[in-house]
Short mmCIF file of C-alpha atoms (C1' of nucleotides) in Angstrom, two decimals:
data_model
loop_
_atom_site.label_atom_id
_atom_site.label_comp_id
_atom_site.label_asym_id
_atom_site.label_seq_id
_atom_site.Cartn_x
_atom_site.Cartn_y
_atom_site.Cartn_z
CA MET T 15 111.04 105.14 111.68
CA ALA T 16 113.51 102.84 113.38
CA LYS T 17 111.84 104.03 116.61
CA TYR T 18 110.72 100.47 117.36
CA ALA T 19 112.74 97.24 117.46
CA LYS T 20 112.72 95.36 114.21
CA ILE T 21 109.26 93.83 113.88
CA PRO T 22 108.92 90.36 112.27
CA GLU T 23 107.16 90.26 108.91
CA ALA T 24 104.57 87.78 110.32
CA THR T 25 103.67 90.32 113.04
CA VAL T 26 103.31 93.17 110.55
CA ARG T 27 100.87 91.06 108.56
CA ARG T 28 98.61 90.77 111.65
CA LEU T 29 98.81 94.42 112.67
CA SER T 30 96.14 95.59 110.27
CA ASN T 31 93.69 92.95 111.65
CA TYR T 32 94.38 93.96 115.29
CA LEU T 33 93.73 97.53 114.29
CA LYS T 34 90.31 96.72 112.81
CA CYS T 35 89.52 94.79 115.91
CA LEU T 36 90.57 97.66 118.20
CA GLU T 37 88.48 100.14 116.23
CA ASP T 38 85.44 97.92 116.63
CA LEU T 39 86.10 97.55 120.37
CA GLU T 40 86.50 101.37 120.70
CA GLN T 41 83.27 101.95 118.85
CA LYS T 42 81.55 99.66 121.44
CA GLY T 43 82.99 101.83 124.18
CA GLU T 44 85.50 99.34 125.51
CA LYS T 45 88.45 101.02 127.19
CA VAL T 46 90.52 97.90 127.91
CA ALA T 47 90.97 94.58 126.18
CA SER T 48 92.78 91.37 127.14
CA SER T 49 95.06 89.44 124.91
CA ALA T 50 92.58 86.61 125.20
CA LEU T 51 89.69 88.74 123.86
CA ILE T 52 91.68 90.10 120.97
CA ALA T 53 92.96 86.60 120.21
CA LEU T 54 89.37 85.37 120.11
CA ILE T 55 88.25 88.07 117.73
CA CYS T 56 91.27 87.92 115.46
CA ASN T 57 91.43 84.20 115.46
CA VAL T 58 94.97 83.83 116.67
CA ASN T 59 96.69 82.44 119.88
CA ALA T 60 96.74 84.77 122.93
CA ALA T 61 100.46 84.33 123.52
CA GLN T 62 100.96 85.36 119.95
CA VAL T 63 99.06 88.56 120.57
CA ARG T 64 101.09 89.46 123.67
CA LYS T 65 104.34 88.71 121.84
CA ASP T 66 103.28 90.89 118.93
CA PHE T 67 102.41 93.76 121.22
CA ALA T 68 105.59 93.34 123.17
CA TYR T 69 107.61 94.37 120.07
CA PHE T 70 106.51 97.93 120.56
CA GLY T 71 106.84 98.41 124.31
CA GLU T 72 105.61 97.05 127.51
CA PHE T 73 102.37 98.81 128.32
CA GLY T 74 99.78 96.17 129.10
CA ILE T 75 98.44 96.26 132.57
CA ARG T 76 98.85 92.96 134.38
CA GLY T 77 95.55 91.64 135.66
CA MET T 78 93.66 93.99 133.35
CA GLY T 79 94.73 93.99 129.73
CA TYR T 80 95.68 96.65 127.18
CA SER T 81 94.38 100.10 126.77
CA VAL T 82 92.38 100.07 123.53
CA ASN T 83 93.22 103.57 122.75
CA GLU T 84 96.95 103.40 123.39
CA LEU T 85 97.29 100.15 121.38
CA ARG T 86 95.51 101.60 118.44
CA TYR T 87 97.75 104.62 118.49
CA HIS T 88 100.90 102.55 118.55
CA ILE T 89 99.82 100.20 115.78
CA ARG T 90 99.00 103.14 113.52
CA GLU T 91 102.34 104.67 114.26
CA ILE T 92 104.16 101.46 113.39
CA LEU T 93 102.20 100.90 110.17
CA GLY T 94 102.63 104.49 109.20
CA THR T 95 98.87 104.97 108.85
CA ASN T 96 98.90 107.85 111.37
CA ARG T 97 99.08 110.32 108.54
CA GLU T 98 97.40 111.04 105.17
CA TRP T 99 98.50 108.95 102.15
CA ARG T 100 97.64 110.42 98.71
CA ILE T 101 96.62 107.94 96.17
CA ALA T 102 95.86 107.78 92.47
CA VAL T 103 93.76 105.18 90.67
CA VAL T 104 94.16 104.23 86.97
CA GLY T 105 91.39 102.35 85.15
CA ILE T 106 87.92 103.53 86.13
CA GLY T 107 85.96 100.47 85.26
CA ASN T 108 83.90 98.67 87.87
CA LEU T 109 86.82 97.85 90.12
CA GLY T 110 88.33 101.30 89.92
CA SER T 111 84.93 102.82 90.70
CA ALA T 112 84.57 100.50 93.68
CA LEU T 113 87.86 101.70 95.12
CA LEU T 114 86.90 105.35 94.58
CA MET T 115 83.88 104.74 96.79
CA TYR T 116 85.51 102.37 99.25
CA LYS T 117 84.63 103.80 102.69
CA ASP T 118 87.07 101.75 104.62
CA PHE T 119 89.98 103.79 103.18
CA LEU T 120 88.86 106.90 105.07
CA LYS T 121 89.52 105.33 108.41
CA GLN T 122 93.14 104.91 107.67
CA SER T 123 93.40 108.36 106.10
CA TYR T 124 93.89 106.97 102.62
CA LYS T 125 92.79 109.72 100.25
CA ILE T 126 92.22 109.24 96.54
CA VAL T 127 93.25 112.50 94.94
CA ALA T 128 93.41 111.57 91.27
CA ALA T 129 91.68 109.13 88.87
CA PHE T 130 92.70 108.33 85.29
CA ASP T 131 91.43 106.40 82.36
CA GLN T 132 92.19 105.90 78.72
CA GLU T 133 88.84 107.13 77.65
CA PRO T 134 87.65 109.43 80.38
CA VAL T 135 84.84 110.79 78.20
CA LYS T 136 83.19 107.39 78.31
CA VAL T 137 83.40 107.19 82.06
CA ILE T 138 80.19 108.86 83.30
CA GLY T 139 80.98 112.06 81.46
CA HIS T 140 84.38 112.76 83.01
CA ILE T 141 83.15 112.72 86.57
CA SER T 142 82.90 109.76 88.90
CA GLU T 143 81.43 109.67 92.34
CA GLN T 144 83.71 109.51 95.28
CA ILE T 145 82.90 109.27 98.90
CA GLY T 146 81.65 112.73 99.71
CA LYS T 147 82.75 114.74 96.66
CA PRO T 148 82.89 113.84 93.04
CA ILE T 149 86.26 113.37 91.27
CA GLU T 150 87.16 114.27 87.75
CA ILE T 151 88.49 111.43 85.57
CA LEU T 152 91.51 112.57 83.63
CA HIS T 153 93.09 111.19 80.54
CA ILE T 154 96.02 108.96 81.23
CA ASP T 155 98.30 111.19 79.25
CA ARG T 156 98.24 113.63 82.13
CA LEU T 157 99.21 111.03 84.76
CA LYS T 158 102.83 112.13 85.22
CA GLU T 159 102.08 115.78 85.46
CA VAL T 160 99.05 115.41 87.86
CA VAL T 161 100.58 112.79 90.08
CA LYS T 162 103.54 115.06 90.68
CA ALA T 163 101.42 118.14 91.21
CA ARG T 164 99.12 116.49 93.68
CA ASN T 165 101.84 114.82 95.60
CA VAL T 166 100.59 111.26 95.01
CA GLU T 167 102.65 108.64 96.77
CA ILE T 168 100.79 105.47 96.01
CA GLY T 169 99.32 104.28 92.66
CA LEU T 170 96.50 101.73 92.24
CA ILE T 171 96.28 99.85 88.95
CA THR T 172 92.84 98.57 88.02
CA THR T 173 93.25 98.44 84.22
CA PRO T 174 92.92 95.38 82.02
CA PRO T 175 96.14 93.22 82.15
CA PRO T 176 97.54 94.45 78.82
CA GLU T 177 97.83 98.06 80.07
CA ALA T 178 99.13 97.33 83.57
CA GLN T 179 102.87 97.47 82.75
CA LYS T 180 102.54 100.68 80.85
CA VAL T 181 100.71 102.25 83.71
CA ALA T 182 103.22 101.00 86.23
CA ASN T 183 105.99 102.57 84.13
CA LEU T 184 104.15 105.93 84.19
CA PHE T 185 103.75 105.74 87.95
CA VAL T 186 107.41 105.01 88.34
CA GLU T 187 108.35 108.02 86.12
CA ALA T 188 106.02 110.12 88.25
CA ASN T 189 108.02 109.10 91.34
CA VAL T 190 105.33 107.26 93.27
CA LYS T 191 106.77 105.21 96.21
CA GLY T 192 104.37 102.27 96.08
CA ILE T 193 102.09 100.47 93.65
CA MET T 194 99.22 98.15 94.27
CA ASN T 195 98.41 96.11 91.25
CA PHE T 196 94.88 94.68 90.95
CA ALA T 197 95.36 93.58 87.31
CA PRO T 198 95.84 89.81 87.10
CA THR T 199 99.32 89.98 85.58
CA GLN T 200 102.84 90.16 86.95
CA ILE T 201 104.42 93.62 86.46
CA ARG T 202 108.07 94.77 86.98
CA VAL T 203 109.11 97.88 88.80
CA PRO T 204 112.57 99.11 89.96
CA SER T 205 113.60 97.91 93.39
CA HIS T 206 113.12 101.31 95.04
CA VAL T 207 109.38 101.15 94.36
CA VAL T 208 107.39 98.86 96.65
CA LEU T 209 104.92 96.67 94.69
CA ARG T 210 101.99 94.67 96.12
CA ASN T 211 99.66 92.55 94.08
CA VAL T 212 95.96 91.73 94.83
CA PHE T 213 95.13 88.70 92.83
CA PHE T 214 91.51 87.54 93.31
CA THR T 215 92.19 84.28 91.54
CA ALA T 216 95.01 83.39 93.96
CA ALA T 217 92.64 83.94 96.86
CA LEU T 218 90.04 81.70 95.24
CA ASP T 219 92.69 79.06 94.40
CA ASN T 220 93.68 78.97 98.01
CA LEU T 221 90.03 78.62 99.15
CA VAL T 222 89.49 75.80 96.68
CA TYR T 223 92.63 73.97 97.79
CA HIS T 224 91.21 73.93 101.36
CA LEU T 225 87.82 72.77 100.04
CA SER T 226 89.48 69.90 98.14
CA ASN T 227 91.85 68.67 100.75
CA MET D 17 92.47 64.01 97.60
CA ALA D 18 95.25 62.64 99.78
CA LYS D 19 96.83 61.52 96.60
CA TYR D 20 99.86 63.63 97.30
CA ALA D 21 102.04 63.85 100.44
CA LYS D 22 101.02 66.59 102.81
CA ILE D 23 101.92 69.94 101.26
CA PRO D 24 103.07 72.71 103.56
CA GLU D 25 100.84 75.78 103.78
CA ALA D 26 103.72 78.00 102.59
CA THR D 27 104.08 75.92 99.42
CA VAL D 28 100.27 76.03 98.75
CA ARG D 29 100.34 79.81 98.91
CA ARG D 30 102.90 79.81 96.11
CA LEU D 31 101.12 77.36 93.84
CA SER D 32 98.77 79.80 92.33
CA ASN D 33 101.63 82.04 91.29
CA TYR D 34 103.55 79.20 89.74
CA LEU D 35 100.41 78.31 87.78
CA LYS D 36 100.04 81.77 86.40
CA CYS D 37 103.76 81.75 85.45
CA LEU D 38 103.49 78.42 83.71
CA GLU D 39 100.36 79.61 81.77
CA ASP D 40 102.33 82.61 80.52
CA LEU D 41 105.30 80.33 79.49
CA GLU D 42 102.96 77.97 77.71
CA GLN D 43 101.39 80.87 75.86
CA LYS D 44 104.87 81.84 74.65
CA GLY D 45 105.33 78.30 73.37
CA GLU D 46 107.88 77.21 75.98
CA LYS D 47 107.86 73.46 76.54
CA VAL D 48 110.39 73.20 79.34
CA ALA D 49 111.34 75.63 82.13
CA SER D 50 114.16 75.41 84.75
CA SER D 51 113.71 76.13 88.43
CA ALA D 52 115.98 79.07 87.96
CA LEU D 53 113.73 80.67 85.30
CA ILE D 54 110.51 80.08 87.30
CA ALA D 55 112.25 81.45 90.41
CA LEU D 56 113.22 84.58 88.50
CA ILE D 57 109.66 85.21 87.27
CA CYS D 58 107.99 84.39 90.55
CA ASN D 59 110.48 86.24 92.70
CA VAL D 60 111.54 83.36 94.89
CA ASN D 61 114.62 81.17 95.45
CA ALA D 62 115.33 78.40 92.96
CA ALA D 63 115.86 75.82 95.67
CA GLN D 64 112.51 76.75 97.01
CA VAL D 65 110.90 76.13 93.60
CA ARG D 66 112.51 72.67 93.38
CA LYS D 67 111.52 71.73 96.91
CA ASP D 68 107.95 72.87 96.28
CA PHE D 69 107.69 70.83 93.13
CA ALA D 70 109.26 67.81 94.85
CA TYR D 71 106.20 67.51 97.01
CA PHE D 72 104.17 66.22 94.22
CA GLY D 73 106.62 63.81 92.57
CA GLU D 74 109.95 63.64 90.94
CA PHE D 75 109.43 64.54 87.34
CA GLY D 76 111.99 67.24 86.50
CA ILE D 77 114.59 66.28 83.95
CA ARG D 78 118.09 66.71 85.20
CA GLY D 79 120.06 69.00 82.93
CA MET D 80 116.87 70.21 81.25
CA GLY D 81 114.14 71.47 83.67
CA TYR D 82 110.40 70.77 84.01
CA SER D 83 107.80 70.11 81.43
CA VAL D 84 105.63 73.20 81.50
CA ASN D 85 102.56 71.17 80.55
CA GLU D 86 103.09 68.46 83.12
CA LEU D 87 103.78 70.87 85.88
CA ARG D 88 100.66 72.89 85.11
CA TYR D 89 98.56 69.66 85.12
CA HIS D 90 99.87 68.65 88.49
CA ILE D 91 99.46 72.03 90.19
CA ARG D 92 95.88 72.23 88.99
CA GLU D 93 95.20 68.79 90.26
CA ILE D 94 96.63 69.69 93.76
CA LEU D 95 94.80 73.02 94.01
CA GLY D 96 91.63 71.30 92.88
CA THR D 97 91.16 73.77 90.02
CA ASN D 98 91.06 71.00 87.44
CA ARG D 99 87.27 70.96 87.54
CA GLU D 100 84.54 73.54 87.36
CA TRP D 101 83.63 75.43 90.57
CA ARG D 102 80.14 77.05 90.73
CA ILE D 103 79.98 80.45 92.38
CA ALA D 104 77.32 82.96 93.52
CA VAL D 105 77.88 86.68 94.06
CA VAL D 106 75.87 88.77 96.46
CA GLY D 107 75.90 92.54 96.25
CA ILE D 108 75.97 93.76 92.67
CA GLY D 109 77.54 97.21 93.20
CA ASN D 110 80.77 98.16 91.46
CA LEU D 111 82.86 95.37 93.08
CA GLY D 112 80.30 92.75 92.49
CA SER D 113 79.98 93.78 88.84
CA ALA D 114 83.79 93.75 88.47
CA LEU D 115 83.80 90.10 89.68
CA LEU D 116 81.00 89.17 87.26
CA MET D 117 83.21 90.36 84.39
CA TYR D 118 86.53 89.10 85.78
CA LYS D 119 88.11 87.26 82.85
CA ASP D 120 90.84 85.63 84.91
CA PHE D 121 88.24 83.40 86.61
CA LEU D 122 87.58 81.60 83.37
CA LYS D 123 91.08 80.16 83.16
CA GLN D 124 90.66 78.30 86.40
CA SER D 125 87.11 77.19 85.44
CA TYR D 126 85.49 79.37 88.03
CA LYS D 127 81.97 79.97 86.88
CA ILE D 128 79.63 82.54 88.34
CA VAL D 129 76.12 80.89 88.02
CA ALA D 130 74.07 83.27 90.23
CA ALA D 131 74.02 86.94 91.29
CA PHE D 132 71.95 88.57 94.05
CA ASP D 133 71.16 91.96 95.32
CA GLN D 134 68.75 93.53 97.86
CA GLU D 135 67.33 95.77 95.21
CA PRO D 136 67.83 93.93 91.90
CA VAL D 137 65.46 96.30 90.04
CA LYS D 138 67.88 99.10 90.52
CA VAL D 139 70.80 97.11 89.18
CA ILE D 140 70.72 97.80 85.38
CA GLY D 141 67.21 96.54 85.08
CA HIS D 142 67.63 92.98 86.59
CA ILE D 143 70.34 92.06 84.15
CA SER D 144 74.07 92.57 84.45
CA GLU D 145 76.68 91.81 81.90
CA GLN D 146 78.89 88.86 82.47
CA ILE D 147 81.74 87.56 80.36
CA GLY D 148 79.97 86.24 77.29
CA LYS D 149 76.45 85.97 78.43
CA PRO D 150 74.28 88.32 80.56
CA ILE D 151 73.26 87.20 83.97
CA GLU D 152 69.98 87.89 85.79
CA ILE D 153 70.22 89.61 89.18
CA LEU D 154 67.87 87.92 91.62
CA HIS D 155 66.48 89.25 94.87
CA ILE D 156 68.47 88.10 97.92
CA ASP D 157 65.32 86.39 99.26
CA ARG D 158 65.80 83.73 96.60
CA LEU D 159 69.38 82.96 97.58
CA LYS D 160 68.85 79.80 99.52
CA GLU D 161 66.58 78.27 96.87
CA VAL D 162 68.62 79.21 93.88
CA VAL D 163 72.00 78.40 95.39
CA LYS D 164 70.84 74.89 96.12
CA ALA D 165 69.16 74.49 92.71
CA ARG D 166 72.23 75.60 90.77
CA ASN D 167 74.75 73.59 92.89
CA VAL D 168 76.67 76.62 94.02
CA GLU D 169 79.70 75.57 96.17
CA ILE D 170 81.34 79.01 96.77
CA GLY D 171 79.77 82.26 97.85
CA LEU D 172 81.31 85.71 97.24
CA ILE D 173 80.18 88.58 99.46
CA THR D 174 80.49 92.09 98.05
CA THR D 175 77.82 93.80 100.03
CA PRO D 176 78.28 96.77 102.33
CA PRO D 177 79.63 95.67 105.70
CA PRO D 178 76.39 95.81 107.66
CA GLU D 179 74.78 93.12 105.34
CA ALA D 180 77.83 90.76 105.24
CA GLN D 181 77.01 88.60 108.28
CA LYS D 182 73.44 88.12 107.15
CA VAL D 183 74.49 87.06 103.72
CA ALA D 184 77.08 84.74 105.14
CA ASN D 185 74.36 83.04 107.24
CA LEU D 186 72.21 82.62 104.18
CA PHE D 187 75.09 81.00 102.29
CA VAL D 188 75.72 78.67 105.20
CA GLU D 189 72.06 77.67 105.30
CA ALA D 190 72.24 77.00 101.62
CA ASN D 191 75.18 74.57 102.21
CA VAL D 192 77.95 76.34 100.33
CA LYS D 193 81.39 74.92 101.17
CA GLY D 194 83.39 78.08 101.07
CA ILE D 195 82.94 81.86 101.36
CA MET D 196 85.10 84.70 100.19
CA ASN D 197 84.33 87.88 101.98
CA PHE D 198 85.20 91.18 100.32
CA ALA D 199 83.25 93.37 102.78
CA PRO D 200 85.63 95.05 105.21
CA THR D 201 84.30 93.39 108.32
CA GLN D 202 84.93 90.23 110.20
CA ILE D 203 82.23 87.58 109.78
CA ARG D 204 81.64 84.29 111.58
CA VAL D 205 80.80 80.96 109.95
CA PRO D 206 80.68 77.40 111.33
CA SER D 207 83.96 75.57 111.28
CA HIS D 208 82.93 73.25 108.40
CA VAL D 209 82.72 76.24 106.09
CA VAL D 210 85.97 77.57 104.79
CA LEU D 211 86.23 81.39 104.96
CA ARG D 212 88.72 83.72 103.29
CA ASN D 213 88.77 87.42 103.49
CA VAL D 214 90.03 89.91 100.91
CA PHE D 215 90.63 93.14 102.80
CA PHE D 216 91.93 95.88 100.55
CA THR D 217 92.80 98.11 103.45
CA ALA D 218 95.04 95.32 104.95
CA ALA D 219 96.94 95.18 101.67
CA LEU D 220 97.38 98.94 101.64
CA ASP D 221 98.45 98.96 105.32
CA ASN D 222 101.14 96.46 104.51
CA LEU D 223 102.36 98.54 101.57
CA VAL D 224 102.44 101.64 103.69
CA TYR D 225 104.39 99.85 106.44
CA HIS D 226 107.09 98.99 103.85
CA LEU D 227 107.13 102.55 102.54
CA SER D 228 107.54 103.93 106.12
CA ASN D 229 110.20 101.53 107.33
"C1'" DT P 12 93.33 87.15 141.32
"C1'" DA P 13 93.62 87.84 136.56
"C1'" DT P 14 96.44 88.83 133.06
"C1'" DT P 15 100.89 90.37 131.13
"C1'" DG P 16 105.80 89.48 129.53
"C1'" DT P 17 109.08 86.16 128.19
"C1'" DG P 18 112.58 82.13 128.17
"C1'" DA P 19 112.68 77.87 126.19
"C1'" DA P 20 110.98 74.21 123.30
"C1'" DG P 21 109.18 72.68 119.19
"C1'" DC P 22 107.76 73.22 114.76
"C1'" DC P 23 107.88 75.14 110.22
"C1'" DT P 24 110.25 77.42 106.34
"C1'" DT P 25 114.07 78.77 103.75
"C1'" DT P 26 118.51 78.41 102.01
"C1'" DC P 27 122.81 76.13 101.18
"C1'" DA P 28 125.59 72.86 99.11
"C1'" DC P 29 126.42 68.96 96.66
"C1'" DA P 30 125.55 64.18 95.07
"C1'" DG P 31 122.99 62.18 91.36
"C1'" DC P 32 121.57 61.94 86.82
"C1'" DA P 33 119.94 62.98 81.67
"C1'" DT Y 29 127.72 69.86 81.38
"C1'" DG Y 30 123.65 71.71 83.48
"C1'" DC Y 31 120.05 71.19 86.25
"C1'" DT Y 32 117.26 68.35 89.50
"C1'" DG Y 33 116.46 66.30 94.18
"C1'" DT Y 34 117.51 66.47 98.85
"C1'" DG Y 35 120.08 66.13 103.54
"C1'" DA Y 36 121.62 69.26 106.69
"C1'" DA Y 37 122.10 73.83 108.55
"C1'" DA Y 38 120.24 78.07 109.63
"C1'" DG Y 39 116.68 81.09 110.54
"C1'" DG Y 40 112.02 82.42 111.76
"C1'" DC Y 41 107.60 81.68 113.96
"C1'" DT Y 42 104.34 79.81 117.25
"C1'" DT Y 43 103.10 77.82 121.43
"C1'" DC Y 44 103.75 76.52 126.08
"C1'" DA Y 45 104.33 77.33 130.73
"C1'" DC Y 46 105.18 80.10 134.45
"C1'" DA Y 47 107.32 83.96 137.03
"C1'" DA Y 48 106.15 88.80 137.69
"C1'" DT Y 49 102.92 92.11 139.07
"C1'" DA Y 50 98.87 95.65 138.92
#
DNA sequence: TATTGTGAAGCCTTTCACAGCA
DNA sequence: TGCTGTGAAAGGCTTCACAATA
C-alpha cells in the first residue's frame, strides 16, 4: 500500500488483462516477454505497455524484455490479489450458481466462503456444488452473523433487482469492504464501501452501438 | 447511422447508464429531469451530462430540464437499441441459463432466438426455460445452419474456456456481426466482427485494487 | 542488435464558469 | 429565476521518437 507511485486509473484497468496474458505465457513455459509481444496479445500499443510497467519500477532488460515471473508477481502485488479474499454470494439462482463454480476465481485466490438465498430449501436441498467441495446455502436472515464469523470482505449480489438494495444494506451492516452488484439496478452504499456494477445490458448496448455506427 | 455528430467513446460508455436512469424516472411518472438530477443518480458531473446530451442536439429547456421521453428516444436511437436484435447463446450451463432468463434484455429489445450446447440432451431434456416461452437447446453442430436461418446478429459465448475459440469461429462462419465472450479466455475474431469480453475476474481485480489502495 | 525507459507532442476528457434563454 | 449550452482551462491518457543500454 503506497509502496508504488500513484498508478493512473487507466493503467489499473489494464493490469488484470496483462496478468491473464502473463499467466498464459508462463503456462507455455515462456520466461521472458517483450512489450511488443504483450501488446500484441492484449491488443494495446507497445509504448503503452512499457509506460504502464514503468509505474512499478524499472526492471525490464534492454534488448531482451521482461521477466514473466517477476512481472506477474508485481502486478499481483499492486492489484492486491497476492492474498486470499473471502467472498459471499447472495441469490443462488443460475447466475449465483455460475459464480460458485467459476474456476477462474481460484487463480486469483478468490474464495467463496458463504452462499445465501431467500429460500435455501428450494435450492438443490440446501447444498450447492462449488469447485471442489459443496457449499451449504444458508437463509439470508443469517447473513450478518455468518459474514462476520467467516471474515467475508467482499459481497456479490445476484438476486433479482427488487432485493438488491436490501441485500446491499445487510452486507454494509456486516462490514464488508466491497460489493459487486450483478442485479440490473442501481444501488446505494455508504462512501466507505467500494461498489462495482456488472451490467450485462450495458455491455450489449455498447456492442450494439459499435455494430450500428 | 451518421445522423449524429461523432460521439466520443467516453460518452457512449455512459449512454446505457443514462438510459436506465431515464427508464426509472419515466416509471415514476417524471416528465422532465434536470442535468443535476441525472448527474446525481448516475454519479457523474452535471456539466458532463449536459455536454453528453449536447452531442445529439439542443433540446433541453432552459430553466426546466430535459424531456425524459425525448431523451430516452434519442439515446436509444444513437445506441441502436431502438430495434430488435436477435441473439444466440452457446453453452447452456448456469451462466447460459441465467442469460436465457435475463429479464433486463427485454427492455432493450434483445431477443434470444437460439440456444446451443455440446450435449443438449443433458440440458433439462433439450428444453430450457426462457422468459415467457421455453426454448429448445440444439446441438452445436447445427449452429451455422440455425444462426443463418434465424437471422442471428449477435452471439454470446458461455462455454468453458477451451471451447470458446471454436465457438467463436463457428459464429464468424455463420456471419454474426458481434460476439460477447463470457468465457475467461482471450479469443480472436476477424476485424469485421465486433468482440466484447465480460471478464468477472477483471471486475473483481479492479474492486480489490480499490480496497487495497 | 534488440528492446527498454521516457521527454515531448498531441489528443481526448472533464470541469469550470458564465452567457443565453424559457 | 433556474437551468441549459458551451468556450476555455485544466487535467489525464496515448503515442511518437529516440537516447540509453543489456
